[in-house]
Amino acid sequence: MDAIYLGLFGVVIGFVLWWWNEYWYVISLKFKCLKSSTKLPPGHMGLPFIGEMITFLWYFKIVRRPDDFINAKIRKYGDGAGMFRTHLFGAPSIIVYTPPINKFVLFSEDKFRPEWPTFELTGQTSLSSVQGKAHTRLRNVVTNTINRPEALNSIAVLVQPHILAALRSWARMGKIKAKFETQKMTFDIIGKLFMSKEPGLLQYSLDKLCEGLLQGVRAFPINIRGFAYHHALHCRRKLEDIFYMELDKRKLMNEDKVETIDLMDGFMQIEDDDGKLSDNEIVDNIISLVIGGYATTSLVSMWAIYLLAKYPIVLKKLREENTNYTKESPGDYITAKDVVEEVIRMANVASFVFRKAVKEVDYKGYKIPKGWKVILFLRYFHTNPKNFKDPMHFDPDRWNEPAKPGTYQVFGAGQRLCPGNMLARLQFALFLHHLSIGYKWELINPNADIIYLSHPAPVDGVEVNFGKL
């Protein structure tokens, strides 16, 4: 009899836990929807406090089929208007996974604002965090500093010696882990561009701190020792200390009229109607751009090595095109644009981005509640067969035709389009050019499993035998 009571008690507890978030977040909203002839997006809010994080981690970390997180919901609830309700990263959320609703969210700045789960890591005054006039101002600063044609030309000159030095060192080593080596190469370049620093102990420290910070950007925000978010906060504070010290040095150098031209100088020198940027704005935006450039460029470079090794026909074509161009115009540097875009599409470095509904929003009969997070599942745009034929096949020729509108979202859109996208594309194009015309490599573990958190990468770090042609 005791066993029966215990069993019934367990069933009751399970029932309460399963429906707790539904009662807490949804019931009152459903009554509100009845008055406006709208309804909440389909879905389930998961367990108390943790929501559907276990399901999310199951698809991303255990079975390693991240797209099935969305596919399972489509099978259960149907396509709907391209969104589901859930509870992720500690908050009630709406998942968006189709181009029309994605465009609606990205281009409705009055309704949705950027809302990373971890603003403490990205910086309260960084470009990714601020709104309205402050965002427009910072965006103009970044654009003027790194996206002007003359700035990109100067960057191309600075970047290539570091790329060539890295490739030569890889050939001398013979066997490398591309994930580690592309991180090192990227950070050497970032150190030069952002602070005029050459490779050394400081660069190594910054590299490790940025890697630790990145591990916490998409982690559950638990500030307890042993969790990724806690370690990321620690790394963030150390990065701030380093950049503030560098900023103080620059101020003394400027007093002595010693001129250094890099991104930090650019931020310090820019002045508009609102004056110069504060020290806090400079440091926040330097860290934000370093983190963004570090993750995107290094991981895309790693994926290029992996994918070109898996698809030798593509590598052969890329090598021929670049070799022929070099013979005809030895002073110029280009690469096949299609390869660049296809690698970036398949790498999916930014699987999703976050917004927050600042007001109650109705969309095609569905209500997005005020204060809820909106998670734009960008990865699914690039891996959905409805958007790209045979999406998991590496096929640069698909870019002979433009992608369907709204399906290619690797750098975002609207006012929040990544301001460093031209810089990232340029650096990646230069890397592909020198890699393809001068070197050969083969995967040691061609069937290595893929991990997807915090960023997608083969589990072996892309081990390759590497040498000169």
Coordinates of C-alpha atoms in Angstrom, one line a residue, residues 13-408:
I13 CA 4.7 15.7 -8.3
G14 CA 5.6 15.0 -11.9
F15 CA 2.3 16.5 -13.1
V16 CA 2.9 19.6 -11.1
L17 CA 6.5 20.0 -12.2
W18 CA 5.5 19.5 -15.9
W19 CA 2.7 22.0 -15.9
W20 CA 4.2 24.5 -13.4
N21 CA 5.7 26.9 -15.9
E22 CA 2.6 26.7 -18.1
Y23 CA 0.4 27.8 -15.2
W24 CA 3.0 30.5 -14.1
Y25 CA 3.6 32.1 -17.5
V26 CA 0.8 31.1 -19.8
I27 CA -2.6 30.8 -18.1
S28 CA -3.1 34.5 -17.5
L29 CA -1.9 35.4 -21.0
K30 CA -4.4 32.9 -22.6
F31 CA -7.3 34.8 -20.9
K32 CA -5.8 38.0 -22.3
C33 CA -5.6 36.6 -25.8
L34 CA -9.3 35.7 -25.7
K35 CA -10.1 39.4 -25.6
S36 CA -8.0 40.2 -28.6
S37 CA -8.7 37.2 -30.8
T38 CA -5.1 36.2 -30.7
K39 CA -3.3 33.2 -29.3
L40 CA 0.1 32.4 -27.9
P41 CA 2.5 30.5 -30.2
P42 CA 2.4 26.7 -29.7
G43 CA 4.9 25.0 -27.4
H44 CA 5.6 24.1 -23.8
M45 CA 7.4 26.0 -21.1
G46 CA 9.2 23.1 -19.6
L47 CA 10.2 22.5 -16.0
P48 CA 10.4 25.2 -13.2
F49 CA 13.4 27.4 -13.5
I50 CA 15.2 25.3 -16.1
G51 CA 12.5 25.3 -18.7
E52 CA 13.5 23.3 -21.8
M53 CA 17.2 23.5 -21.3
I54 CA 17.5 19.8 -20.8
T55 CA 15.8 19.2 -24.2
F56 CA 18.0 21.9 -25.7
L57 CA 21.2 20.3 -24.4
W58 CA 20.0 16.9 -25.4
Y59 CA 19.9 17.9 -29.1
F60 CA 22.9 20.1 -29.0
K61 CA 25.3 18.2 -26.7
I62 CA 24.2 14.6 -26.4
V63 CA 22.7 13.4 -29.7
R64 CA 24.4 16.3 -31.6
R65 CA 21.6 17.0 -33.9
P66 CA 20.8 20.7 -33.2
D67 CA 18.3 21.1 -36.0
D68 CA 16.1 18.4 -34.6
F69 CA 15.4 20.8 -31.6
I70 CA 13.3 22.7 -34.2
N71 CA 12.2 19.7 -36.3
A72 CA 10.8 17.9 -33.2
K73 CA 8.6 21.0 -32.4
I74 CA 7.5 21.2 -36.1
R75 CA 6.4 17.5 -36.0
K76 CA 4.5 18.1 -32.7
Y77 CA 2.9 21.5 -33.3
G78 CA 3.1 22.2 -37.1
D79 CA 4.8 25.1 -38.8
G80 CA 2.5 27.8 -37.5
A81 CA 3.8 31.3 -38.1
G82 CA 7.4 30.2 -37.7
M83 CA 7.7 30.4 -33.9
F84 CA 7.2 28.5 -30.7
R85 CA 7.0 29.4 -27.1
T86 CA 9.5 27.9 -24.6
H87 CA 11.6 28.7 -21.6
L88 CA 15.3 28.8 -22.3
F89 CA 18.4 30.5 -20.7
G90 CA 16.4 31.3 -17.6
A91 CA 13.6 33.2 -19.2
P92 CA 10.2 32.7 -21.1
S93 CA 11.0 32.9 -24.8
I94 CA 9.7 32.8 -28.3
I95 CA 11.8 30.8 -30.8
V96 CA 11.8 32.2 -34.3
Y97 CA 13.0 30.0 -37.2
T98 CA 11.6 31.2 -40.5
P99 CA 12.7 34.3 -42.6
P100 CA 9.4 36.3 -42.5
I101 CA 9.1 36.5 -38.8
N102 CA 12.9 36.9 -38.5
K103 CA 12.7 39.9 -40.7
F104 CA 9.8 41.3 -38.8
V105 CA 11.7 41.1 -35.5
L106 CA 15.0 42.4 -36.9
F107 CA 13.5 45.4 -38.6
S108 CA 11.1 46.3 -35.7
E109 CA 13.6 48.1 -33.4
D110 CA 10.7 49.9 -31.7
K111 CA 9.3 46.5 -30.6
F112 CA 12.4 44.3 -30.0
R113 CA 15.7 45.2 -28.6
P114 CA 18.9 43.1 -28.4
E115 CA 18.9 41.1 -25.3
W116 CA 21.8 38.6 -24.8
P117 CA 21.4 36.4 -21.7
T118 CA 24.8 37.7 -20.7
F119 CA 25.1 41.5 -21.2
E120 CA 27.6 41.5 -18.4
L121 CA 30.0 39.7 -20.8
T122 CA 29.3 41.6 -24.0
G123 CA 29.5 45.0 -22.2
Q124 CA 26.7 47.4 -21.2
T125 CA 27.9 50.2 -23.5
S126 CA 29.1 48.0 -26.4
L127 CA 27.5 48.3 -29.8
S128 CA 25.7 45.0 -29.3
S129 CA 24.0 46.4 -26.1
V130 CA 23.0 50.0 -26.6
Q131 CA 19.9 51.3 -28.3
G132 CA 18.7 54.2 -30.4
K133 CA 20.9 57.3 -30.8
A134 CA 23.8 55.7 -28.8
H135 CA 23.7 52.7 -31.2
T136 CA 23.7 54.9 -34.3
R137 CA 26.6 56.9 -32.9
L138 CA 28.8 53.8 -32.1
R139 CA 27.9 52.2 -35.4
N140 CA 29.2 55.2 -37.2
V141 CA 32.4 55.1 -35.2
V142 CA 33.0 51.5 -36.0
T143 CA 32.2 52.0 -39.7
N144 CA 34.5 54.9 -40.0
T145 CA 37.3 53.0 -38.2
I146 CA 37.3 49.7 -40.0
N147 CA 34.9 49.6 -43.0
R148 CA 36.1 52.5 -45.2
P149 CA 37.9 51.3 -48.3
E150 CA 41.1 52.9 -47.3
A151 CA 40.9 51.3 -43.9
L152 CA 40.3 47.9 -45.5
N153 CA 43.3 48.4 -47.9
S154 CA 45.5 49.2 -44.9
I155 CA 44.2 46.1 -43.1
A156 CA 44.9 43.9 -46.1
V157 CA 48.6 45.0 -45.9
L158 CA 48.8 44.3 -42.2
V159 CA 47.0 41.0 -42.2
Q160 CA 48.9 39.1 -44.9
P161 CA 52.3 38.8 -43.2
H162 CA 50.6 37.2 -40.2
I163 CA 48.7 34.7 -42.5
L164 CA 51.9 33.8 -44.4
A165 CA 53.9 33.4 -41.2
A166 CA 51.2 31.1 -39.7
L167 CA 51.0 28.9 -42.8
R168 CA 54.8 28.5 -42.9
S169 CA 54.9 27.5 -39.3
W170 CA 52.1 25.0 -39.8
A171 CA 54.1 23.4 -42.7
R172 CA 57.2 23.2 -40.5
M173 CA 55.2 21.4 -37.8
G174 CA 53.7 19.0 -40.3
K175 CA 50.8 17.9 -38.0
I176 CA 48.5 20.5 -36.5
K177 CA 45.1 21.0 -34.8
A178 CA 43.6 23.6 -37.1
K179 CA 41.1 24.8 -34.4
F180 CA 44.0 25.8 -32.1
E181 CA 46.3 27.2 -34.9
T182 CA 43.6 29.3 -36.5
Q183 CA 42.7 30.7 -33.1
K184 CA 46.4 31.7 -32.6
M185 CA 46.7 33.1 -36.1
T186 CA 43.5 35.1 -35.7
F187 CA 44.5 36.5 -32.3
D188 CA 47.9 37.5 -33.6
I189 CA 46.1 39.5 -36.3
I190 CA 43.6 41.0 -33.9
G191 CA 46.4 42.1 -31.6
K192 CA 48.1 43.9 -34.4
L193 CA 44.9 45.5 -35.8
F194 CA 43.4 46.4 -32.4
M195 CA 46.4 47.3 -30.3
S196 CA 49.5 47.2 -32.5
K197 CA 50.8 44.3 -30.5
E198 CA 53.1 41.6 -31.8
P199 CA 52.8 37.9 -30.8
G200 CA 54.1 37.4 -27.3
L201 CA 53.1 36.6 -23.7
L202 CA 50.4 39.3 -23.6
Q203 CA 48.8 38.0 -26.8
Y204 CA 48.8 34.5 -25.3
S205 CA 47.1 35.7 -22.1
L206 CA 44.5 37.7 -24.1
D207 CA 43.8 34.6 -26.3
K208 CA 43.1 32.4 -23.2
L209 CA 40.9 35.1 -21.6
C210 CA 38.8 35.5 -24.8
E211 CA 38.4 31.8 -25.1
G212 CA 37.2 31.6 -21.5
L213 CA 34.8 34.5 -22.0
L214 CA 33.3 32.9 -25.2
Q215 CA 32.5 29.7 -23.3
G216 CA 30.1 31.7 -21.1
V217 CA 28.4 33.8 -23.7
R218 CA 25.7 31.2 -24.5
A219 CA 25.9 29.3 -21.2
F220 CA 23.2 29.3 -18.5
P221 CA 23.9 32.4 -16.4
I222 CA 24.9 30.7 -13.1
N223 CA 27.4 32.8 -11.3
I224 CA 28.9 29.9 -9.2
R225 CA 32.4 28.6 -9.2
G226 CA 32.7 25.7 -11.6
F227 CA 30.2 27.0 -14.1
A228 CA 31.2 28.4 -17.5
Y229 CA 29.4 31.7 -16.9
H230 CA 31.3 32.4 -13.6
H231 CA 34.6 31.7 -15.3
A232 CA 33.6 34.0 -18.2
L233 CA 32.9 36.8 -15.8
H234 CA 36.3 36.3 -14.3
C235 CA 37.9 36.5 -17.8
R236 CA 35.9 39.6 -18.6
R237 CA 37.2 41.4 -15.6
K238 CA 40.8 40.5 -16.4
L239 CA 40.3 41.7 -20.0
E240 CA 39.0 45.0 -18.8
D241 CA 42.0 45.5 -16.6
I242 CA 44.4 44.8 -19.5
F243 CA 42.5 47.2 -21.9
Y244 CA 42.2 50.0 -19.3
M245 CA 45.9 49.8 -18.7
E246 CA 46.6 50.0 -22.4
L247 CA 44.2 52.9 -22.7
D248 CA 46.1 54.8 -20.0
K249 CA 49.4 54.2 -21.8
R250 CA 47.9 55.6 -25.0
K251 CA 46.8 58.8 -23.3
L252 CA 50.4 59.3 -22.1
M253 CA 51.7 58.5 -25.5
N254 CA 49.3 61.1 -27.0
E255 CA 50.6 63.7 -24.6
D256 CA 54.1 63.1 -25.9
K257 CA 52.6 63.2 -29.5
V258 CA 53.6 59.6 -30.2
E259 CA 51.2 58.4 -32.9
T260 CA 50.1 54.8 -33.2
I261 CA 47.4 53.8 -35.7
D262 CA 45.1 50.9 -34.8
L263 CA 41.5 50.4 -33.7
M264 CA 42.0 51.6 -30.2
D265 CA 43.5 54.8 -31.5
G266 CA 40.6 55.1 -33.9
F267 CA 38.1 54.9 -31.0
M268 CA 40.1 57.4 -29.0
Q269 CA 40.4 59.9 -31.8
I270 CA 36.8 59.9 -33.2
E271 CA 34.8 62.9 -32.1
D272 CA 31.3 64.0 -33.1
D273 CA 28.6 66.4 -31.9
D274 CA 28.4 64.4 -28.6
G275 CA 32.1 64.6 -28.0
K276 CA 34.6 61.7 -27.7
L277 CA 33.8 58.2 -26.5
S278 CA 34.2 57.6 -22.8
D279 CA 36.9 55.2 -21.5
N280 CA 34.2 52.7 -20.6
E281 CA 32.7 52.9 -24.2
I282 CA 36.1 52.3 -25.7
V283 CA 36.9 49.3 -23.6
D284 CA 33.5 47.7 -23.9
N285 CA 33.5 48.0 -27.7
I286 CA 37.1 46.9 -28.1
I287 CA 36.3 43.7 -26.0
S288 CA 33.0 43.2 -27.9
L289 CA 34.7 43.5 -31.3
V290 CA 37.7 41.3 -30.3
I291 CA 35.3 38.6 -29.1
G292 CA 33.2 38.8 -32.3
G293 CA 36.2 38.8 -34.6
Y294 CA 38.0 36.1 -32.7
A295 CA 35.1 33.6 -32.8
T296 CA 34.0 34.3 -36.3
T297 CA 37.3 34.5 -38.2
S298 CA 39.1 31.7 -36.4
L299 CA 36.2 29.2 -36.6
V300 CA 35.4 29.9 -40.2
S301 CA 39.1 29.5 -41.1
M302 CA 39.1 26.1 -39.3
W303 CA 35.9 25.1 -41.1
A304 CA 37.5 26.0 -44.4
I305 CA 40.4 23.7 -43.8
Y306 CA 38.0 20.9 -42.8
L307 CA 35.5 21.4 -45.7
L308 CA 38.1 21.8 -48.4
A309 CA 39.8 18.6 -47.3
K310 CA 36.4 16.8 -47.4
Y311 CA 35.6 18.2 -50.8
P312 CA 38.9 18.0 -52.9
I313 CA 37.1 18.9 -56.1
V314 CA 36.2 22.3 -54.6
L315 CA 39.8 22.8 -53.4
K316 CA 41.1 21.9 -56.8
K317 CA 38.9 24.5 -58.5
L318 CA 39.7 27.2 -55.9
R319 CA 43.5 26.5 -56.3
E320 CA 43.3 26.7 -60.0
E321 CA 41.4 30.0 -60.0
N322 CA 43.7 31.6 -57.4
T323 CA 46.9 30.3 -59.1
N324 CA 45.8 31.7 -62.5
Y325 CA 44.9 35.0 -61.0
T326 CA 48.2 35.3 -59.2
K327 CA 50.1 34.7 -62.4
E328 CA 48.2 37.4 -64.2
S329 CA 48.2 40.0 -61.4
P330 CA 50.9 39.1 -58.9
G331 CA 50.4 42.2 -56.9
D332 CA 46.7 41.6 -56.1
Y333 CA 45.0 39.2 -53.7
I334 CA 41.5 37.7 -54.3
T335 CA 39.7 34.5 -53.6
A336 CA 36.5 32.8 -54.9
K337 CA 33.7 34.7 -53.2
D338 CA 31.4 31.7 -53.5
V339 CA 33.7 29.6 -51.4
V340 CA 33.8 32.3 -48.7
E341 CA 30.0 32.5 -48.5
E342 CA 29.6 28.7 -48.5
V343 CA 32.1 28.1 -45.7
I344 CA 30.5 30.8 -43.6
R345 CA 27.0 29.4 -44.3
M346 CA 28.0 25.9 -43.2
A347 CA 30.1 27.0 -40.2
N348 CA 27.1 28.6 -38.5
V349 CA 29.3 30.3 -35.9
A350 CA 26.3 32.3 -34.6
S351 CA 23.6 29.7 -34.3
F352 CA 21.2 32.1 -32.7
V353 CA 20.8 35.7 -31.5
F354 CA 18.6 37.3 -28.9
R355 CA 16.0 40.0 -28.7
K356 CA 13.5 41.1 -26.1
A357 CA 10.0 42.3 -26.7
V358 CA 9.7 45.8 -25.2
K359 CA 6.0 45.8 -25.8
E360 CA 3.2 43.4 -26.5
V361 CA 3.3 42.4 -30.2
D362 CA 0.8 40.7 -32.4
Y363 CA 2.0 38.8 -35.5
K364 CA -0.3 36.9 -37.8
G365 CA -2.8 36.1 -35.1
Y366 CA -0.1 35.2 -32.5
K367 CA 0.8 37.3 -29.5
I368 CA 4.4 37.8 -28.4
P369 CA 4.2 38.9 -24.7
K370 CA 6.0 42.0 -23.4
G371 CA 9.2 41.2 -21.6
W372 CA 9.7 37.8 -23.2
K373 CA 13.0 36.9 -25.0
V374 CA 12.9 36.2 -28.7
I375 CA 15.5 33.7 -29.9
L376 CA 16.3 34.0 -33.6
F377 CA 17.4 30.5 -34.6
L378 CA 19.6 31.6 -37.5
R379 CA 21.3 28.2 -37.9
Y380 CA 18.0 26.7 -39.0
F381 CA 17.8 29.1 -41.9
H382 CA 21.1 27.7 -43.3
T383 CA 20.4 24.0 -42.7
N384 CA 16.7 23.9 -43.8
P385 CA 16.2 22.1 -47.2
K386 CA 13.4 24.5 -48.0
N387 CA 16.0 27.3 -48.1
F388 CA 19.1 25.6 -49.5
K389 CA 19.0 22.4 -51.6
D390 CA 21.0 19.6 -49.9
P391 CA 22.1 22.0 -47.2
M392 CA 24.7 19.8 -45.5
H393 CA 26.6 19.4 -48.8
F394 CA 29.5 21.8 -49.3
D395 CA 28.6 23.4 -52.7
P396 CA 30.0 26.8 -53.5
D397 CA 28.4 26.6 -56.9
R398 CA 25.0 27.2 -55.3
W399 CA 26.0 30.8 -55.0
N400 CA 25.8 31.2 -58.8
E401 CA 22.3 32.1 -57.9
P402 CA 21.3 34.4 -55.1
A403 CA 19.9 32.9 -51.9
K404 CA 16.2 33.2 -51.3
P405 CA 15.4 36.5 -49.6
G406 CA 16.0 36.4 -45.8
T407 CA 17.6 32.9 -45.7
Y408 CA 21.2 33.9 -45.5

